[in-house]
Coordinates of C-alpha atoms in Angstrom, one line a residue:
M882 CA 34.6 28.7 -69.7
N883 CA 35.4 31.9 -67.7
F884 CA 32.1 32.1 -65.8
T885 CA 33.1 35.3 -63.9
R886 CA 32.6 37.2 -67.1
W887 CA 28.8 37.0 -66.6
S888 CA 27.0 39.2 -64.1
A889 CA 23.3 39.5 -63.3
R890 CA 21.9 42.9 -64.2
L891 CA 19.1 43.2 -61.6
P892 CA 17.5 46.5 -60.9
G893 CA 19.4 48.6 -58.4
T894 CA 22.6 46.4 -58.5
Q895 CA 24.9 49.2 -59.7
R896 CA 23.4 51.7 -57.2
R897 CA 23.9 49.3 -54.3
A898 CA 27.5 48.6 -55.3
A899 CA 28.3 52.3 -55.5
A900 CA 26.7 52.9 -52.1
R901 CA 29.0 50.2 -50.6
T902 CA 32.1 51.8 -52.2
E903 CA 31.2 55.3 -50.8
Q904 CA 30.5 53.8 -47.3
T905 CA 33.9 52.2 -47.2
A906 CA 35.8 55.3 -48.4
S907 CA 34.2 57.8 -46.1
P908 CA 32.5 56.3 -43.0
D909 CA 29.8 58.2 -41.3
W910 CA 31.7 59.4 -38.2
R911 CA 30.1 62.0 -36.0
G912 CA 31.8 64.8 -34.0
D913 CA 34.0 64.3 -30.9
G914 CA 32.4 62.3 -28.2
S915 CA 29.6 61.1 -30.4
V916 CA 28.7 57.5 -30.9
P917 CA 29.2 56.4 -34.6
A918 CA 26.1 55.3 -36.4
A919 CA 25.4 51.6 -36.3
R920 CA 25.2 51.3 -40.0
A921 CA 28.7 52.9 -40.3
E922 CA 30.6 51.1 -37.5
R923 CA 33.8 49.6 -38.5
P924 CA 34.6 46.0 -37.4
T925 CA 37.2 45.7 -34.8
D926 CA 40.5 44.1 -35.7
D927 CA 39.6 40.8 -33.9
S928 CA 36.1 40.5 -35.7
P929 CA 35.9 37.6 -38.2
S930 CA 36.3 38.5 -41.8
V931 CA 33.1 38.4 -43.8
P932 CA 33.6 38.1 -47.6
A933 CA 31.7 40.5 -49.8
V934 CA 29.1 39.0 -52.3
D935 CA 31.3 40.2 -55.1
E936 CA 34.2 38.0 -53.9
L937 CA 32.1 34.8 -54.0
R938 CA 32.6 32.4 -56.8
V939 CA 29.3 32.4 -58.7
R940 CA 29.7 29.0 -60.2
E941 CA 30.5 27.3 -56.9
V942 CA 27.3 28.9 -55.5
L943 CA 25.1 27.9 -58.4
D944 CA 26.5 24.3 -58.5
R945 CA 25.4 23.8 -55.0
V946 CA 21.9 25.4 -55.3
P947 CA 19.2 22.8 -55.0
S948 CA 17.1 24.6 -57.5
L949 CA 17.5 24.1 -61.2
V950 CA 19.7 26.7 -63.0
A951 CA 20.5 27.0 -66.6
L952 CA 22.2 29.9 -68.5
V953 CA 21.7 30.5 -72.2
H954 CA 23.1 33.2 -74.3
G955 CA 22.8 34.8 -77.7
A956 CA 19.8 35.2 -80.0
D957 CA 19.5 31.5 -80.5
H958 CA 19.8 30.7 -76.8
R959 CA 22.9 28.5 -76.8
I960 CA 23.6 26.6 -73.6
A961 CA 26.3 28.3 -71.5
Y962 CA 25.7 26.4 -68.2
V963 CA 23.5 24.0 -66.3
N964 CA 24.0 23.2 -62.6
D965 CA 24.1 19.8 -61.0
A966 CA 20.4 19.9 -59.9
Y967 CA 19.4 20.5 -63.5
T968 CA 21.5 17.6 -64.7
T969 CA 20.0 15.4 -62.1
A970 CA 16.5 16.3 -63.1
F971 CA 16.8 16.2 -66.9
G972 CA 20.2 14.6 -67.7
V973 CA 23.5 15.9 -69.1
R974 CA 23.1 18.8 -71.5
P975 CA 25.9 19.7 -74.0
L976 CA 27.3 23.2 -73.7
G977 CA 27.2 25.4 -76.7
E978 CA 24.2 23.7 -78.4
R979 CA 21.0 25.5 -79.3
A980 CA 18.6 25.3 -76.4
R981 CA 15.6 24.4 -78.6
E982 CA 17.3 21.1 -79.5
A983 CA 19.3 20.5 -76.4
L984 CA 16.7 21.5 -73.8
P985 CA 13.5 20.0 -75.0
E986 CA 12.0 20.2 -71.6
L987 CA 11.9 24.0 -71.8
D988 CA 10.2 23.8 -75.2
A989 CA 7.6 21.4 -73.7
L990 CA 7.0 24.0 -71.0
G991 CA 6.5 26.8 -73.6
L992 CA 9.4 28.9 -72.1
F993 CA 11.2 29.9 -75.3
P994 CA 8.8 32.8 -76.1
L995 CA 9.4 34.0 -72.5
L996 CA 13.2 33.8 -73.1
D997 CA 12.9 35.9 -76.2
Q998 CA 10.8 38.5 -74.3
V999 CA 13.3 38.7 -71.4
Q1000 CA 16.2 39.1 -73.8
R1001 CA 14.5 41.8 -75.8
S1002 CA 13.1 43.8 -72.8
G1003 CA 15.9 43.3 -70.4
K1004 CA 13.4 42.7 -67.6
P1005 CA 13.0 39.5 -65.5
R1006 CA 9.8 37.4 -65.9
T1007 CA 8.3 34.6 -63.7
V1008 CA 5.9 31.9 -64.5
K1009 CA 4.3 29.8 -61.7
S1010 CA 3.8 26.1 -61.3
R1011 CA 4.3 24.5 -64.7
K1012 CA 4.5 20.7 -64.9
A1013 CA 7.7 19.5 -66.5
P1014 CA 8.1 16.2 -68.5
D1015 CA 9.6 14.6 -65.4
G1016 CA 6.1 14.9 -63.7
R1017 CA 7.2 17.5 -61.2
S1018 CA 6.1 21.1 -61.1
Y1019 CA 8.4 24.1 -61.2
S1020 CA 8.1 27.9 -60.9
F1021 CA 10.5 29.5 -63.4
T1022 CA 12.2 32.9 -63.1
C1023 CA 14.0 34.1 -66.2
T1024 CA 16.5 37.0 -65.5
P1025 CA 18.5 38.9 -68.2
V1026 CA 22.3 38.8 -67.8
A1027 CA 25.0 40.6 -69.8
Q1028 CA 28.6 39.6 -70.7
G1029 CA 31.2 42.0 -69.4
D1030 CA 30.0 45.6 -69.5
G1031 CA 26.7 44.5 -71.3
K1032 CA 27.6 46.3 -74.5
G1033 CA 28.1 43.2 -76.6
G1034 CA 24.8 43.5 -78.5
S1035 CA 22.3 40.6 -78.7
D1036 CA 25.1 38.0 -78.8
G1037 CA 26.4 39.3 -75.6
R1038 CA 23.1 39.0 -73.7
G1039 CA 21.8 35.9 -72.1
V1040 CA 19.1 34.6 -69.8
L1041 CA 19.5 32.9 -66.5
V1042 CA 16.8 30.3 -66.0
F1043 CA 16.0 29.6 -62.3
A1044 CA 13.5 26.8 -61.5
T1045 CA 12.2 26.1 -58.1
D1046 CA 10.5 22.7 -57.4
V1047 CA 6.9 23.5 -56.2
T1048 CA 5.5 20.0 -56.7
D1049 CA 4.3 19.7 -53.1
H1050 CA 2.5 23.0 -53.3
A1051 CA 1.0 22.3 -56.7
E1052 CA -0.3 18.9 -55.5
A1053 CA -1.8 20.5 -52.4
A1054 CA -3.4 23.2 -54.6
E1055 CA -4.8 20.6 -56.9
R1056 CA -6.2 18.6 -54.0
L1057 CA -7.8 21.7 -52.7
R1058 CA -9.3 22.5 -56.2
A1059 CA -10.5 18.9 -56.4
S1060 CA -12.2 19.2 -53.0
E1061 CA -13.8 22.5 -54.0
R1062 CA -15.1 20.9 -57.3
R1063 CA -16.5 18.0 -55.3
Q1064 CA -18.2 20.4 -52.9
R1065 CA -19.6 22.4 -55.7
E1066 CA -20.9 19.3 -57.5
T1067 CA -22.5 18.2 -54.3
A1068 CA -24.1 21.6 -53.7
V1069 CA -25.3 21.8 -57.3
T1070 CA -26.7 18.3 -57.2
L1071 CA -28.5 19.0 -53.9
Q1072 CA -29.8 22.3 -55.2
R1073 CA -31.2 20.8 -58.3
S1074 CA -32.7 17.9 -56.5
L1075 CA -34.6 20.2 -54.2
L1076 CA -36.0 22.3 -57.0
P1077 CA -39.2 21.2 -58.7
Q1078 CA -38.3 18.4 -61.2
E1079 CA -41.3 19.3 -63.2
L1080 CA -43.4 22.5 -62.9
E1081 CA -47.1 22.2 -62.2
Q1082 CA -49.0 23.7 -65.1
P1083 CA -52.2 25.5 -64.0
D1084 CA -55.2 25.6 -66.3
D1085 CA -55.1 29.4 -66.8
L1086 CA -51.4 30.1 -66.8
R1087 CA -48.4 29.1 -68.9
I1088 CA -45.2 28.9 -66.8
A1089 CA -41.5 28.3 -67.3
A1090 CA -38.5 28.6 -65.0
T1091 CA -34.7 28.2 -65.1
Y1092 CA -31.9 27.9 -62.6
H1093 CA -28.2 28.7 -63.4
P1094 CA -25.7 27.8 -60.7
G1095 CA -22.8 30.2 -60.2
G1096 CA -19.4 29.6 -61.9
T1097 CA -17.5 29.0 -58.6
E1098 CA -18.1 26.8 -55.6
A1099 CA -18.8 29.9 -53.5
A1100 CA -21.5 31.0 -55.9
V1101 CA -23.7 27.9 -55.5
G1102 CA -26.4 29.1 -53.2
G1103 CA -30.0 28.8 -52.1
D1104 CA -32.0 30.2 -54.9
W1105 CA -35.3 28.5 -55.5
Y1106 CA -38.7 28.8 -57.2
D1107 CA -42.0 26.8 -57.0
V1108 CA -45.4 26.6 -58.5
I1109 CA -48.3 25.3 -56.4
T1110 CA -51.8 24.7 -57.6
L1111 CA -54.2 25.5 -54.7
G1112 CA -57.4 24.2 -56.2
G1113 CA -60.4 26.2 -57.3
G1114 CA -58.4 27.6 -60.3
R1115 CA -55.9 29.4 -58.0
T1116 CA -52.1 29.1 -58.2
A1117 CA -49.3 30.1 -55.8
L1118 CA -46.0 31.2 -57.2
V1119 CA -42.8 31.4 -55.1
I1120 CA -39.3 32.7 -55.6
G1121 CA -36.7 32.9 -52.9
D1122 CA -33.0 33.2 -52.1
V1123 CA -31.2 32.0 -49.0
M1124 CA -28.4 34.3 -48.0
G1125 CA -25.5 31.9 -48.0
R1126 CA -23.5 29.6 -50.2
G1127 CA -22.7 25.9 -50.6
V1128 CA -24.4 22.8 -49.3
R1129 CA -25.7 24.5 -46.1
A1130 CA -27.6 27.2 -48.1
A1131 CA -29.1 24.5 -50.4
A1132 CA -30.2 22.5 -47.4
V1133 CA -31.9 25.5 -45.7
M1134 CA -33.5 26.3 -49.1
G1135 CA -35.0 22.8 -49.2
Q1136 CA -36.5 23.1 -45.8
L1137 CA -38.1 26.5 -46.6
R1138 CA -39.4 25.2 -49.9
T1139 CA -41.0 22.2 -48.2
A1140 CA -42.5 24.5 -45.6
V1141 CA -43.9 26.9 -48.2
R1142 CA -45.7 24.0 -49.9
A1143 CA -47.2 22.9 -46.6
Y1144 CA -48.4 26.4 -45.7
A1145 CA -49.8 26.9 -49.2
R1146 CA -52.1 23.9 -48.6
L1147 CA -53.7 26.0 -45.9
D1148 CA -54.7 28.4 -48.6
L1149 CA -53.7 31.4 -46.5
P1150 CA -53.2 35.0 -47.7
P1151 CA -49.6 35.6 -48.9
H1152 CA -48.6 37.8 -45.9
E1153 CA -49.7 35.1 -43.5
V1154 CA -47.6 32.5 -45.3
L1155 CA -44.5 34.7 -45.0
Q1156 CA -45.3 35.3 -41.3
L1157 CA -45.2 31.6 -40.7
L1158 CA -42.0 31.2 -42.8
D1159 CA -40.3 34.0 -40.8
G1160 CA -40.6 32.1 -37.6
L1161 CA -39.6 28.8 -39.2
A1162 CA -36.5 30.4 -40.8
A1163 CA -35.2 31.6 -37.4
E1164 CA -35.7 28.1 -36.0
I1165 CA -33.8 26.4 -38.9
D1166 CA -30.8 28.6 -38.6
A1167 CA -30.7 31.8 -36.6
N1168 CA -27.6 33.0 -38.5
Q1169 CA -29.0 32.6 -41.9
I1170 CA -31.7 34.7 -43.5
A1171 CA -33.6 34.5 -46.8
T1172 CA -35.6 36.6 -49.1
C1173 CA -38.9 35.4 -50.5
A1174 CA -41.8 36.6 -52.6
Y1175 CA -45.1 34.7 -52.5
A1176 CA -47.9 35.4 -54.9
I1177 CA -51.4 34.0 -55.6
H1178 CA -53.1 34.2 -59.0
D1179 CA -56.9 33.9 -59.0
P1180 CA -58.3 33.9 -62.6
N1181 CA -61.6 35.4 -61.3
E1182 CA -59.8 38.5 -60.0
G1183 CA -57.4 39.2 -62.8
K1184 CA -54.5 40.1 -60.6
L1185 CA -51.6 38.8 -58.5
I1186 CA -51.9 39.1 -54.8
Y1187 CA -48.4 39.0 -53.3
S1188 CA -46.2 39.6 -50.3
S1189 CA -42.5 40.1 -50.2
A1190 CA -39.9 39.4 -47.5
G1191 CA -37.0 41.6 -48.7
H1192 CA -37.2 40.2 -52.2
L1193 CA -36.8 42.0 -55.5
P1194 CA -40.0 43.5 -57.1
I1195 CA -42.1 41.4 -59.3
L1196 CA -42.3 42.7 -62.9
V1197 CA -45.5 42.5 -65.0
R1198 CA -45.7 43.3 -68.7
D1199 CA -49.1 44.0 -70.1
E1200 CA -50.3 43.1 -73.6
N1201 CA -49.2 46.5 -74.8
G1202 CA -45.6 46.1 -73.7
T1203 CA -45.8 48.4 -70.7
V1204 CA -43.9 47.0 -67.7
L1205 CA -45.1 47.6 -64.1
R1206 CA -42.8 47.2 -61.1
A1207 CA -44.6 45.8 -58.0
D1208 CA -42.4 47.6 -55.4
E1209 CA -44.7 47.7 -52.3
P1210 CA -45.3 46.4 -49.8
T1211 CA -41.9 44.8 -48.9
G1212 CA -40.9 43.6 -45.5
P1213 CA -37.5 42.5 -44.1
P1214 CA -36.0 39.1 -45.0
L1215 CA -37.2 35.9 -43.4
G1216 CA -35.5 35.0 -40.1
T1217 CA -35.3 38.6 -38.8
G1218 CA -38.5 38.4 -36.8
G1219 CA -40.6 41.1 -35.2
W1220 CA -42.3 42.3 -38.4
M1221 CA -45.9 42.1 -39.6
H1222 CA -45.9 41.4 -43.3
A1223 CA -48.5 42.8 -45.6
S1224 CA -50.1 41.8 -49.0
G1225 CA -50.3 43.9 -52.1
S1226 CA -51.6 43.3 -55.6
V1227 CA -50.6 44.0 -59.2
P1228 CA -52.8 43.6 -62.3
L1229 CA -52.4 40.4 -64.4
A1230 CA -55.0 40.7 -67.2
P1231 CA -55.2 38.3 -70.1
G1232 CA -52.2 38.8 -72.4
S1233 CA -49.9 39.8 -69.5
T1234 CA -46.5 38.3 -68.5
A1235 CA -45.0 38.3 -65.0
V1236 CA -41.4 37.7 -64.0
L1237 CA -40.1 36.6 -60.6
Y1238 CA -36.3 36.4 -60.2
T1239 CA -33.4 36.4 -57.8
D1240 CA -30.7 39.0 -57.4
G1241 CA -28.1 37.1 -59.5
L1242 CA -30.0 38.2 -62.6
V1243 CA -29.8 41.9 -62.0
E1244 CA -27.0 42.6 -59.4
R1245 CA -23.5 43.4 -60.5
R1246 CA -20.5 44.5 -58.5
D1247 CA -19.8 47.5 -60.7
A1248 CA -23.4 48.8 -61.0
D1249 CA -26.3 49.9 -58.9
L1250 CA -29.1 47.4 -58.2
D1251 CA -31.7 49.7 -59.6
E1252 CA -29.8 49.9 -62.9
G1253 CA -30.0 46.1 -63.2
I1254 CA -33.7 46.1 -62.5
A1255 CA -34.2 48.9 -65.0
A1256 CA -32.3 46.9 -67.6
L1257 CA -34.4 43.9 -66.9
E1258 CA -37.6 46.0 -67.4
R1259 CA -36.3 47.1 -70.8
A1260 CA -35.5 43.5 -71.8
L1261 CA -39.0 42.3 -70.6
A1262 CA -40.7 45.1 -72.6
G1263 CA -39.3 43.7 -75.8
A1264 CA -39.5 40.0 -74.9
T1265 CA -42.3 38.0 -76.6
G1266 CA -43.0 34.4 -77.2
T1267 CA -43.6 31.4 -74.9
P1268 CA -42.6 31.6 -71.2
Q1269 CA -39.5 29.5 -71.9
V1270 CA -38.4 31.8 -74.8
V1271 CA -39.0 34.9 -72.6
C1272 CA -37.0 33.2 -69.8
D1273 CA -34.1 32.5 -72.0
R1274 CA -34.1 36.0 -73.5
L1275 CA -34.0 37.6 -70.1
V1276 CA -31.1 35.4 -69.0
R1277 CA -29.1 36.2 -72.1
S1278 CA -29.9 40.0 -71.9
A1279 CA -28.5 40.0 -68.3
G1280 CA -25.2 38.5 -69.5
V1281 CA -25.5 35.3 -67.5
T1282 CA -22.7 32.9 -68.5
P1283 CA -21.5 29.5 -67.1
D1284 CA -18.8 31.4 -65.0
H1285 CA -21.3 33.9 -63.6
D1286 CA -20.4 34.9 -60.1
D1287 CA -23.8 34.2 -58.5
D1288 CA -26.6 31.7 -59.0
V1289 CA -29.8 32.8 -60.9
A1290 CA -33.4 31.6 -60.6
V1291 CA -36.1 33.0 -62.9
L1292 CA -39.8 32.2 -63.0
V1293 CA -41.9 33.5 -65.9
L1294 CA -45.7 33.1 -66.1
Q1295 CA -48.2 34.2 -68.8
H1296 CA -51.9 34.7 -68.6
P1297 CA -52.9 34.0 -72.2
A1298 CA -55.6 36.0 -73.9
R1299 CA -57.9 33.2 -75.1
T1300 CA -60.1 33.8 -78.2
G1301 CA -62.0 31.7 -80.7
A1302 CA -62.4 28.0 -80.0
D1303 CA -59.8 28.2 -77.2
G1304 CA -61.9 30.8 -75.5
E1305 CA -65.0 28.5 -75.6
L1306 CA -63.2 26.1 -73.3
F1307 CA -62.8 28.8 -70.6
R1308 CA -66.2 30.1 -69.4
N1309 CA -67.5 31.7 -66.3
A1310 CA -71.0 32.1 -64.8
A1311 CA -72.1 33.6 -61.5
L1312 CA -75.3 34.0 -59.5
E1313 CA -76.0 36.1 -56.5
L1314 CA -77.9 34.0 -53.9
L1315 CA -80.7 36.2 -52.6
G1316 CA -83.8 35.3 -50.5
G1317 CA -84.3 32.4 -48.2
V1318 CA -85.3 28.8 -48.9
E1319 CA -86.0 29.5 -52.6
A1320 CA -82.3 30.2 -53.1
A1321 CA -81.4 26.5 -53.3
P1322 CA -83.8 25.6 -56.1
R1323 CA -82.8 28.7 -58.0
A1324 CA -79.2 27.7 -57.7
R1325 CA -79.9 24.2 -58.9
A1326 CA -81.8 25.5 -61.9
F1327 CA -79.1 28.0 -62.7
A1328 CA -76.4 25.3 -62.5
S1329 CA -78.4 22.9 -64.7
G1330 CA -78.9 25.6 -67.4
V1331 CA -75.2 26.6 -67.4
L1332 CA -73.9 23.1 -67.6
T1333 CA -76.3 22.2 -70.4
S1334 CA -75.2 25.3 -72.4
W1335 CA -71.6 24.2 -71.9
R1336 CA -72.6 20.8 -73.4
F1337 CA -71.4 18.6 -70.6
P1338 CA -72.3 14.9 -70.7
A1339 CA -75.3 13.9 -68.7
D1340 CA -73.4 12.2 -65.9
L1341 CA -71.1 15.2 -65.3
H1342 CA -74.2 17.5 -65.6
D1343 CA -76.0 15.6 -62.8
L1344 CA -72.9 15.5 -60.5
G1345 CA -72.4 19.2 -61.0
V1346 CA -76.0 20.0 -60.1
L1347 CA -75.8 17.8 -57.0
A1348 CA -72.5 19.4 -55.8
T1349 CA -74.1 22.9 -56.3
S1350 CA -77.1 21.9 -54.3
E1351 CA -75.0 20.6 -51.4
L1352 CA -72.6 23.6 -51.3
V1353 CA -75.5 26.1 -51.5
A1354 CA -77.4 24.3 -48.8
N1355 CA -74.4 24.3 -46.5
S1356 CA -73.9 28.0 -47.1
L1357 CA -77.6 28.8 -46.4
Q1358 CA -77.5 26.8 -43.2
H1359 CA -74.2 27.9 -41.8
G1360 CA -73.2 31.1 -43.6
T1361 CA -74.3 34.7 -43.7
P1362 CA -75.0 37.0 -46.6
P1363 CA -73.8 38.1 -49.1
M1364 CA -73.8 34.7 -50.8
R1365 CA -72.7 33.9 -54.4
L1366 CA -72.5 30.9 -56.6
R1367 CA -69.8 30.8 -59.3
L1368 CA -69.3 28.1 -62.0
R1369 CA -66.1 28.0 -64.0
R1370 CA -64.9 25.7 -66.7
T1371 CA -61.4 25.3 -68.2
D1372 CA -60.1 22.9 -70.8
R1373 CA -59.4 20.4 -68.0
R1374 CA -62.0 20.8 -65.2
L1375 CA -65.3 22.2 -63.9
I1376 CA -65.1 24.3 -60.8
I1377 CA -68.0 25.1 -58.5
E1378 CA -67.6 27.7 -55.8
V1379 CA -69.9 29.2 -53.2
T1380 CA -68.9 32.3 -51.1
D1381 CA -70.6 33.8 -48.1
G1382 CA -69.9 36.3 -45.3
D1383 CA -69.2 33.8 -42.5
D1384 CA -65.5 33.0 -41.9
H1385 CA -66.1 29.6 -40.1
L1386 CA -64.5 27.0 -42.4
P1387 CA -66.4 23.7 -42.8
R1388 CA -64.7 20.4 -42.3
R1389 CA -65.5 16.9 -43.4
R1390 CA -66.8 14.7 -40.6
R1391 CA -68.6 11.4 -40.2
A1392 CA -72.3 11.9 -39.6
E1393 CA -74.0 9.5 -37.2
P1394 CA -77.1 7.7 -38.3
G1395 CA -79.3 10.0 -36.3
D1396 CA -77.7 13.2 -37.4
E1397 CA -79.8 15.5 -39.5
S1398 CA -76.8 17.4 -40.9
G1399 CA -73.1 17.0 -41.6
R1400 CA -73.4 15.0 -44.8
G1401 CA -73.2 17.8 -47.4
I1402 CA -69.4 18.2 -47.4
A1403 CA -68.9 14.4 -47.2
I1404 CA -71.1 14.0 -50.3
V1405 CA -69.2 16.7 -52.2
A1406 CA -65.8 15.1 -51.2
T1407 CA -67.1 11.7 -52.5
I1408 CA -68.4 12.8 -55.9
A1409 CA -65.8 15.5 -56.7
S1410 CA -62.2 15.1 -57.8
N1411 CA -61.1 17.7 -55.2
W1412 CA -62.6 20.1 -52.8
G1413 CA -61.4 22.8 -50.3
C1414 CA -62.2 26.0 -48.5
R1415 CA -60.5 29.2 -47.6
R1416 CA -61.1 32.6 -46.0
T1417 CA -61.6 35.5 -48.3
P1418 CA -60.1 39.0 -48.0
G1419 CA -62.3 41.3 -46.0
G1420 CA -64.0 38.4 -44.2
G1421 CA -66.1 35.5 -45.2
K1422 CA -65.1 32.2 -46.8
A1423 CA -65.2 30.3 -50.1
V1424 CA -66.0 26.6 -50.4
W1425 CA -65.3 24.9 -53.8
C1426 CA -65.0 21.6 -55.6
E1427 CA -63.6 20.4 -58.9
F1428 CA -64.6 17.8 -61.4
A1429 CA -62.0 16.6 -63.9
L1430 CA -63.2 16.8 -67.5
P1431 CA -62.8 13.8 -69.8
R1432 CA -59.8 14.1 -72.1
P1433 CA -60.7 14.3 -75.8
Q1434 CA -60.1 11.1 -77.7
T1435 CA -57.1 11.2 -80.1
T1436 CA -56.9 9.2 -83.2

């Protein structure tokens, strides 16, 4: 075969050849005494002769190239040439045969559609890192070539296939991808293990949550949520996002979540909890900050009291479908220091639904953040059903998919509007404690009448009256007006609470035999399922206890 009849038609080849011819015919000499341009200098007679590329024998060059080279021509891609490296890799290939039968390795790599495309378009194409049947990886460049002057029609056109062995690079890339997958799996496992395995379900709320890790290793971050029952019917709700990715962010998240649960047990106002978290976040990692929203629901107040450290606003949908955005107050993220956080409130009446979420749900690279929050508001306005159904609908409406570029945490809570028989299981009664020593017997009589009307069994009735007597006596002795007694029942417990104007919190202590006081709280702690105390907004305190109600017998 006369191989010199083939020439590669690469873009610019003819122009460069013409430029060389012009330069040889009329060199760029300047006027007398001027120095000739470097690009136009002629070699001296004693300079070694350098052959032009056009004078090289193409076949000898290609035979010695370590890369795999094959040449096919015609519409049916008949083999015109394979070099020694190709033969070594895949064996001897007969010339003149159709490539589809004689070069099965190209068919296995799916290159024939690419050959057709290159031959039709006359433009080179490259595919990177494809694994051949011999187990090695190659990058293929397919370049159109023409026979003679290139006017021979489709039968006069061919394709030069040039394959470079990139096995080492492919294996290194695969090792890197495997390492990234392992890191991602580790981060996701750690993240999920640090999130609540089962949400606490308060008496007065129905709650659901979901977490979706991002689709790439870099997107697995420190989003978290939590539900903490505080006792006395109150519930703390938390959503947060550590500004970081991977295992480190998940570890910081776990420390912050543990700290939130510890601080919540102190039953502090939301802004004080965030104030404590702010200092702790700086100690954990001064280079990593986090956003957080902490809210408390008290069924007696009908609202959420919250504080935000740089987090996105809580959304509340009322029973009529109107969505309220709790924008203020918002302080800087945790870990920045030097800021006094403040608490705000948003109504949460029976029939309302509230949503706490992280930025992965609403933030997009090609849209403003406010647009994402507005879209979430519209989705929430039309979302009905159980908290889990609402949660799933909000995630779907935001377009969150398995390959989403950020992790997403969503916490949905509903305050059901209870009516009928269900409403009978949730009752409230309150008494203002006025007067002096007569307040205690009036409180006992009030509690006895209420518990009787709620049809509690005799033993629970007597324990409730005793706990009321001790709490009221403690408030009368150590507290200041105004004083109030509140009884509340749910489908699971009886709650007795006494408030007064003194902010000194009682504590349980061992009374000596000669002591005349100090036994009231000890008695309450002994007979009740749980008890606690907290300071109330505006000054004063509340002391409460709970009694678990017997579960109805099922048949």
